[in-house]
CSV table of C-alpha atoms in Angstrom, one decimal:
chain,number,residue,atom,x,y,z
A,1,MET,CA,7.7,9.7,-0.3
A,2,ARG,CA,5.2,9.5,-2.4
A,3,LEU,CA,6.2,12.4,-4.9
A,4,ASN,CA,2.9,15.3,-6.1
A,5,LEU,CA,2.7,16.2,-9.1
A,6,ASN,CA,4.9,19.3,-8.3
A,7,ALA,CA,7.3,17.3,-8.1
A,8,GLN,CA,7.7,14.9,-10.4
A,9,ARG,CA,7.6,18.5,-12.7
A,10,LEU,CA,10.5,19.4,-10.8
A,11,SER,CA,12.5,16.6,-11.6
A,12,LEU,CA,10.9,16.4,-15.0
A,13,TYR,CA,12.7,20.3,-15.3
A,14,ILE,CA,15.5,19.4,-13.5
A,15,LEU,CA,16.8,16.4,-15.6
A,16,LEU,CA,15.8,18.7,-18.9
A,17,LEU,CA,17.7,21.5,-17.6
A,18,THR,CA,20.5,19.3,-16.8
A,19,SER,CA,20.8,17.9,-20.1
A,20,ILE,CA,20.7,21.5,-22.3
A,21,GLY,CA,22.3,23.5,-19.5
A,22,LEU,CA,25.5,21.0,-19.3
A,23,MET,CA,26.2,21.0,-23.3
A,24,GLY,CA,29.1,22.9,-23.7
A,25,CYS,CA,30.1,24.7,-20.7
A,26,THR,CA,30.9,21.4,-18.3
A,27,GLN,CA,34.2,20.5,-17.2
A,28,LEU,CA,35.0,16.5,-17.0
A,29,LEU,CA,36.9,16.0,-13.3
A,30,GLN,CA,38.5,13.3,-11.9
A,31,ARG,CA,36.3,13.0,-7.9
A,32,GLN,CA,37.2,11.3,-5.6
A,33,THR,CA,35.5,8.4,-4.0
A,34,CYS,CA,36.4,9.1,-0.2
A,35,VAL,CA,36.5,12.3,1.4
A,36,ALA,CA,38.3,13.5,4.8
A,37,LEU,CA,35.7,14.7,7.6
A,38,ALA,CA,38.5,15.3,10.0
A,39,GLU,CA,42.1,14.8,10.8
A,40,ASN,CA,41.9,11.2,10.7
A,41,MET,CA,38.7,10.5,9.9
A,42,HIS,CA,37.3,9.4,6.2
A,43,TYR,CA,34.3,8.4,4.6
A,44,CYS,CA,34.1,6.2,1.9
A,45,LEU,CA,31.4,6.4,-0.6
A,46,ALA,CA,28.4,3.0,-0.2
A,47,PRO,CA,27.0,0.8,-3.2
A,48,LEU,CA,23.4,1.1,-2.7
A,49,PRO,CA,22.2,-0.6,0.2
A,50,ASN,CA,19.8,-3.6,0.1
A,51,GLU,CA,18.0,-2.4,2.4
A,52,LEU,CA,17.3,0.9,0.3
A,53,SER,CA,14.5,-1.1,-1.7
A,54,HIS,CA,12.3,-2.0,0.6
A,55,THR,CA,12.7,-0.2,3.6
A,56,ARG,CA,12.2,2.8,5.7
A,57,ASP,CA,13.8,4.3,8.6
A,58,LYS,CA,12.5,4.2,13.1
A,59,PRO,CA,14.1,5.5,15.8
A,60,LEU,CA,15.7,3.8,18.2
A,61,ALA,CA,13.4,3.5,21.6
A,62,LYS,CA,16.8,5.5,23.3
A,63,PRO,CA,18.0,8.9,23.1
A,64,LEU,CA,21.5,10.0,22.7
A,65,SER,CA,21.8,11.0,25.8
A,66,ASN,CA,21.5,7.6,27.7
A,67,ILE,CA,24.1,5.6,25.1
A,68,THR,CA,27.1,5.8,26.4
A,69,THR,CA,30.6,5.0,24.4
A,70,ASN,CA,30.3,2.1,25.6
A,71,THR,CA,27.2,0.9,24.3
A,72,VAL,CA,27.5,-1.4,21.8
A,73,ILE,CA,25.3,0.2,19.0
A,74,ALA,CA,25.2,-2.8,16.9
A,75,ASN,CA,22.7,-4.1,19.5
A,76,GLN,CA,19.8,-1.8,19.8
A,77,PRO,CA,17.5,-1.5,16.8
A,78,SER,CA,18.3,-0.3,13.7
A,79,TYR,CA,17.1,2.6,12.0
A,80,SER,CA,15.4,0.1,9.3
A,81,GLN,CA,12.7,-2.2,10.1
A,82,ALA,CA,9.3,-1.8,8.6
A,83,ALA,CA,8.8,-2.9,5.2
A,84,THR,CA,8.1,0.4,2.6
A,85,LEU,CA,8.8,1.0,-0.6
A,86,LEU,CA,11.8,3.9,-0.7
A,87,PRO,CA,11.0,5.9,-4.3
A,88,GLN,CA,13.9,6.2,-6.9
A,89,SER,CA,13.9,10.2,-7.0
A,90,PHE,CA,13.3,13.4,-4.9
A,91,SER,CA,14.2,16.4,-4.8
A,92,GLN,CA,15.2,19.0,-2.7
A,93,LYS,CA,15.9,22.4,-1.5
A,94,VAL,CA,19.7,22.8,0.0
A,95,ASN,CA,21.1,25.7,2.1
A,96,ILE,CA,25.2,25.1,2.5
A,97,LYS,CA,27.1,27.7,4.7
A,98,VAL,CA,30.7,27.6,5.4
A,99,ALA,CA,32.2,30.2,8.6
A,100,ASP,CA,29.5,33.1,7.3
A,101,LYS,CA,29.4,32.2,3.5
A,102,SER,CA,26.5,31.0,2.5
A,103,HIS,CA,24.6,29.4,-0.8
A,104,GLU,CA,21.5,27.7,-1.4
A,105,LEU,CA,20.9,25.1,-4.8
A,106,LEU,CA,18.4,22.6,-5.6
A,107,THR,CA,18.9,18.7,-5.8
A,108,GLN,CA,17.8,16.1,-8.0
A,109,VAL,CA,18.9,12.8,-6.1
A,110,GLU,CA,18.2,9.4,-8.9
A,111,LEU,CA,18.7,5.5,-7.0
A,112,GLU,CA,18.8,3.2,-9.8
A,113,GLY,CA,20.1,-0.4,-9.3
A,114,GLU,CA,23.8,-0.2,-8.8
A,115,ARG,CA,23.9,4.1,-9.5
A,116,MET,CA,23.8,7.4,-7.1
A,117,THR,CA,22.9,10.7,-9.5
A,118,LEU,CA,23.0,13.3,-7.7
A,119,VAL,CA,22.0,17.0,-9.8
A,120,GLY,CA,23.0,20.5,-8.8
A,121,LEU,CA,20.6,23.8,-9.8
A,122,ALA,CA,21.4,26.9,-8.9
A,123,PRO,CA,18.3,28.6,-7.5
A,124,LEU,CA,18.0,29.9,-11.1
A,125,GLY,CA,17.6,26.7,-12.7
A,126,GLN,CA,21.8,27.1,-14.4
A,127,ALA,CA,23.1,23.8,-14.2
A,128,LEU,CA,26.1,22.8,-11.6
A,129,PHE,CA,27.1,19.9,-11.8
A,130,THR,CA,26.0,16.1,-12.2
A,131,LEU,CA,27.4,12.7,-10.2
A,132,VAL,CA,27.2,9.6,-11.4
A,133,TYR,CA,28.2,7.1,-8.5
A,134,ASP,CA,27.6,3.4,-9.5
A,135,GLY,CA,29.5,1.6,-6.3
A,136,ASN,CA,32.9,1.6,-7.5
A,137,THR,CA,33.8,4.7,-9.8
A,138,LEU,CA,32.2,8.4,-9.7
A,139,SER,CA,31.9,9.9,-12.5
A,140,SER,CA,31.5,13.7,-12.5
A,141,GLU,CA,30.4,16.7,-14.8
A,142,GLN,CA,30.6,19.8,-13.6
A,143,ASN,CA,29.8,23.5,-14.4
A,144,VAL,CA,33.4,25.7,-15.3
A,145,LEU,CA,31.6,29.0,-13.4
A,146,LEU,CA,32.3,27.3,-9.6
A,147,GLY,CA,35.7,26.3,-10.4
A,148,ASP,CA,38.1,23.3,-9.7
A,149,SER,CA,38.0,24.2,-5.9
A,150,PHE,CA,34.4,22.9,-5.6
A,151,LYS,CA,34.2,19.4,-4.5
A,152,ALA,CA,30.8,18.3,-5.6
A,153,GLU,CA,31.6,14.8,-3.9
A,154,TYR,CA,31.3,15.9,-0.5
A,155,LEU,CA,28.0,16.5,-0.8
A,156,MET,CA,27.2,13.1,-1.9
A,157,ALA,CA,29.2,11.7,0.9
A,158,MET,CA,26.9,13.7,3.2
A,159,MET,CA,24.1,12.6,1.6
A,160,GLN,CA,25.1,9.5,2.4
A,161,LEU,CA,25.7,10.0,5.9
A,162,ILE,CA,22.1,11.2,6.6
A,163,TYR,CA,20.1,8.6,4.0
A,164,TRP,CA,21.9,5.3,4.4
A,165,PRO,CA,21.5,2.7,7.3
A,166,GLU,CA,23.2,3.2,9.9
A,167,GLN,CA,24.8,-0.3,9.3
A,168,SER,CA,26.3,0.7,5.9
A,169,VAL,CA,27.6,4.1,7.4
A,170,ARG,CA,29.9,2.3,10.1
A,171,ALA,CA,30.9,-0.4,7.4
A,172,HIS,CA,32.3,2.6,5.0
A,173,LEU,CA,33.5,5.5,8.1
A,174,GLU,CA,37.2,5.2,9.1
A,175,GLY,CA,38.8,7.1,11.7
A,176,GLY,CA,35.2,7.7,13.2
A,177,HIS,CA,32.7,6.7,14.9
A,178,LEU,CA,28.7,6.7,14.7
A,179,MET,CA,26.5,6.5,17.6
A,180,ALA,CA,22.1,7.4,16.8
A,181,GLY,CA,19.2,7.5,18.3
A,182,LEU,CA,16.6,10.1,19.4
A,183,CYS,CA,18.1,13.3,20.5
A,184,ASP,CA,17.5,14.3,23.8
A,185,THR,CA,16.5,17.5,23.0
A,186,VAL,CA,14.2,19.4,20.8
A,187,GLY,CA,16.6,22.6,19.6
A,188,ASP,CA,16.5,24.0,17.3
A,189,THR,CA,13.0,23.6,14.7
A,190,LEU,CA,12.9,23.8,11.8
A,191,VAL,CA,9.2,23.6,11.1
A,192,ASP,CA,6.3,23.4,13.0
A,193,THR,CA,4.9,22.5,16.2
A,194,GLN,CA,3.4,19.1,14.3
A,195,VAL,CA,6.9,17.6,14.3
A,196,ASN,CA,6.9,15.2,17.2
A,197,THR,CA,9.6,12.8,16.2
A,198,ASN,CA,13.7,14.2,16.7
A,199,LEU,CA,16.3,11.7,15.9
A,200,CYS,CA,20.5,12.5,15.1
A,201,ARG,CA,23.5,11.5,14.2
A,202,GLN,CA,26.5,11.9,15.5
A,203,ILE,CA,29.9,11.0,14.2
A,204,TYR,CA,32.6,11.4,17.0
A,205,SER,CA,36.3,10.7,16.2
A,206,GLN,CA,38.1,7.5,17.4
A,207,ASP,CA,40.7,9.0,20.1
A,208,GLY,CA,38.2,11.2,21.4
A,209,LEU,CA,35.8,8.4,22.3
A,210,ASN,CA,39.1,6.4,24.5
A,211,SER,CA,38.6,10.0,27.3
A,212,LYS,CA,36.6,11.7,28.8
A,213,SER,CA,36.0,14.5,26.3
A,214,ALA,CA,33.7,13.1,24.7
A,215,LEU,CA,31.5,15.5,23.6
A,216,GLN,CA,33.7,17.8,22.5
A,217,THR,CA,35.2,15.7,19.6
A,218,ASN,CA,31.8,15.4,18.0
A,219,VAL,CA,32.7,16.0,14.3
A,220,VAL,CA,29.6,15.4,12.3
A,221,GLN,CA,25.9,16.4,13.9
A,222,ILE,CA,22.6,15.7,11.8
A,223,ARG,CA,19.1,15.9,13.2
A,224,TYR,CA,15.9,15.0,11.4
A,225,GLN,CA,12.5,17.1,12.0
A,226,GLN,CA,9.7,15.0,10.6
A,227,GLN,CA,6.0,13.7,11.3
A,228,VAL,CA,5.4,10.4,13.6
A,229,GLY,CA,6.0,7.7,10.6
A,230,ASP,CA,7.6,10.0,8.1
A,231,THR,CA,10.8,8.5,6.9
A,232,LEU,CA,14.1,10.1,6.9
A,233,TRP,CA,13.5,10.9,3.1
A,234,GLN,CA,10.8,13.2,5.0
A,235,ALA,CA,12.4,14.7,7.4
A,236,HIS,CA,14.0,18.0,7.3
A,237,ILE,CA,17.6,17.7,7.9
A,238,HIS,CA,20.3,20.2,10.0
A,239,LEU,CA,23.5,18.6,9.8
A,240,THR,CA,26.7,20.6,11.3
A,241,MET,CA,30.6,20.0,11.4
A,242,PRO,CA,31.7,22.3,14.0
A,243,LEU,CA,34.6,22.6,13.8
A,244,ALA,CA,34.3,23.3,9.7
A,245,LYS,CA,32.7,25.9,10.3
A,246,PHE,CA,30.3,23.9,7.7
A,247,ALA,CA,25.3,24.1,8.3
A,248,LEU,CA,24.2,21.8,6.1
A,249,ASP,CA,20.5,22.4,5.2
A,250,ILE,CA,18.2,19.8,3.5
A,251,GLU,CA,14.2,21.0,2.8
A,252,PRO,CA,12.5,17.9,0.6
A,253,ILE,CA,10.2,19.8,-2.5
C-alpha cells in the first residue's frame, strides 16, 4: 500500500509524538510473546515472514462454507501469491470493544528487517504505548495512565492474526485451527457498495473440530472488506472473539 501525503505526515507526527510523549510518563513492562485466545489455545508472536517483503494477499478460490473440517487447507492456494512490494509503514484508526465498553486509538506499524514496531496513540495524540518485537523478544514502554492491566501485546498478536500469511499463523497457533477463504455471506458492510471482495479467516478450537458443533466453537473470526486488487493492508477489518465479548475494527488511514 503506497502511503499518500496525509498518511506520510501522520506517520511522522506519530513518531514525533511518541518520542516526546513517552518521556517521563512511561513504565517498562515485561511482556509475554504468547497470548491466550481461549482455554487451551494460544498464539505466539511470529517473526516477520519472508513473504511480507515481496507478496500481497489474494483470496482463496472457495468460500468458507464450502471448506469442511476434513479439507486439507494446506493444499488450497495461499493468500500470498502475487508479487508486489509491501509497505514498511502504515497508519490505522482502531476501535476496540470489550463487552459494553469501547475505546478508540491510532496505531502506527513499522516493519523493518526482522523487527515489528507497534505504536499506540490516543485520539488527541497522547502517546499510549510502544511495542518492539525482534522475532525473539518483546520490549515495551507504556503510559502509566493505562495501568498494569492493559496488555498491548494482545493487539500486536491480533495484528499478526490479521495480516501475517496463513502458513505463518498456523505454525504459531497452539490448540487451534485456522480456516481461510471467501465469506459465504457479505454480512455487515464496513464501507460503501464498491466493496466486492469479502475474505474471512476463522480460528476454531481443536476440540470443536472433532465434533459436529464446530461452528459453535468459533474462537476468532476476521472479515476483510476491500476493493478488488487491494492488499489486506488496505482492507477494513472486523475481528470478533464471541467468547471473550471482544471486537476489533481497523480502518486504514
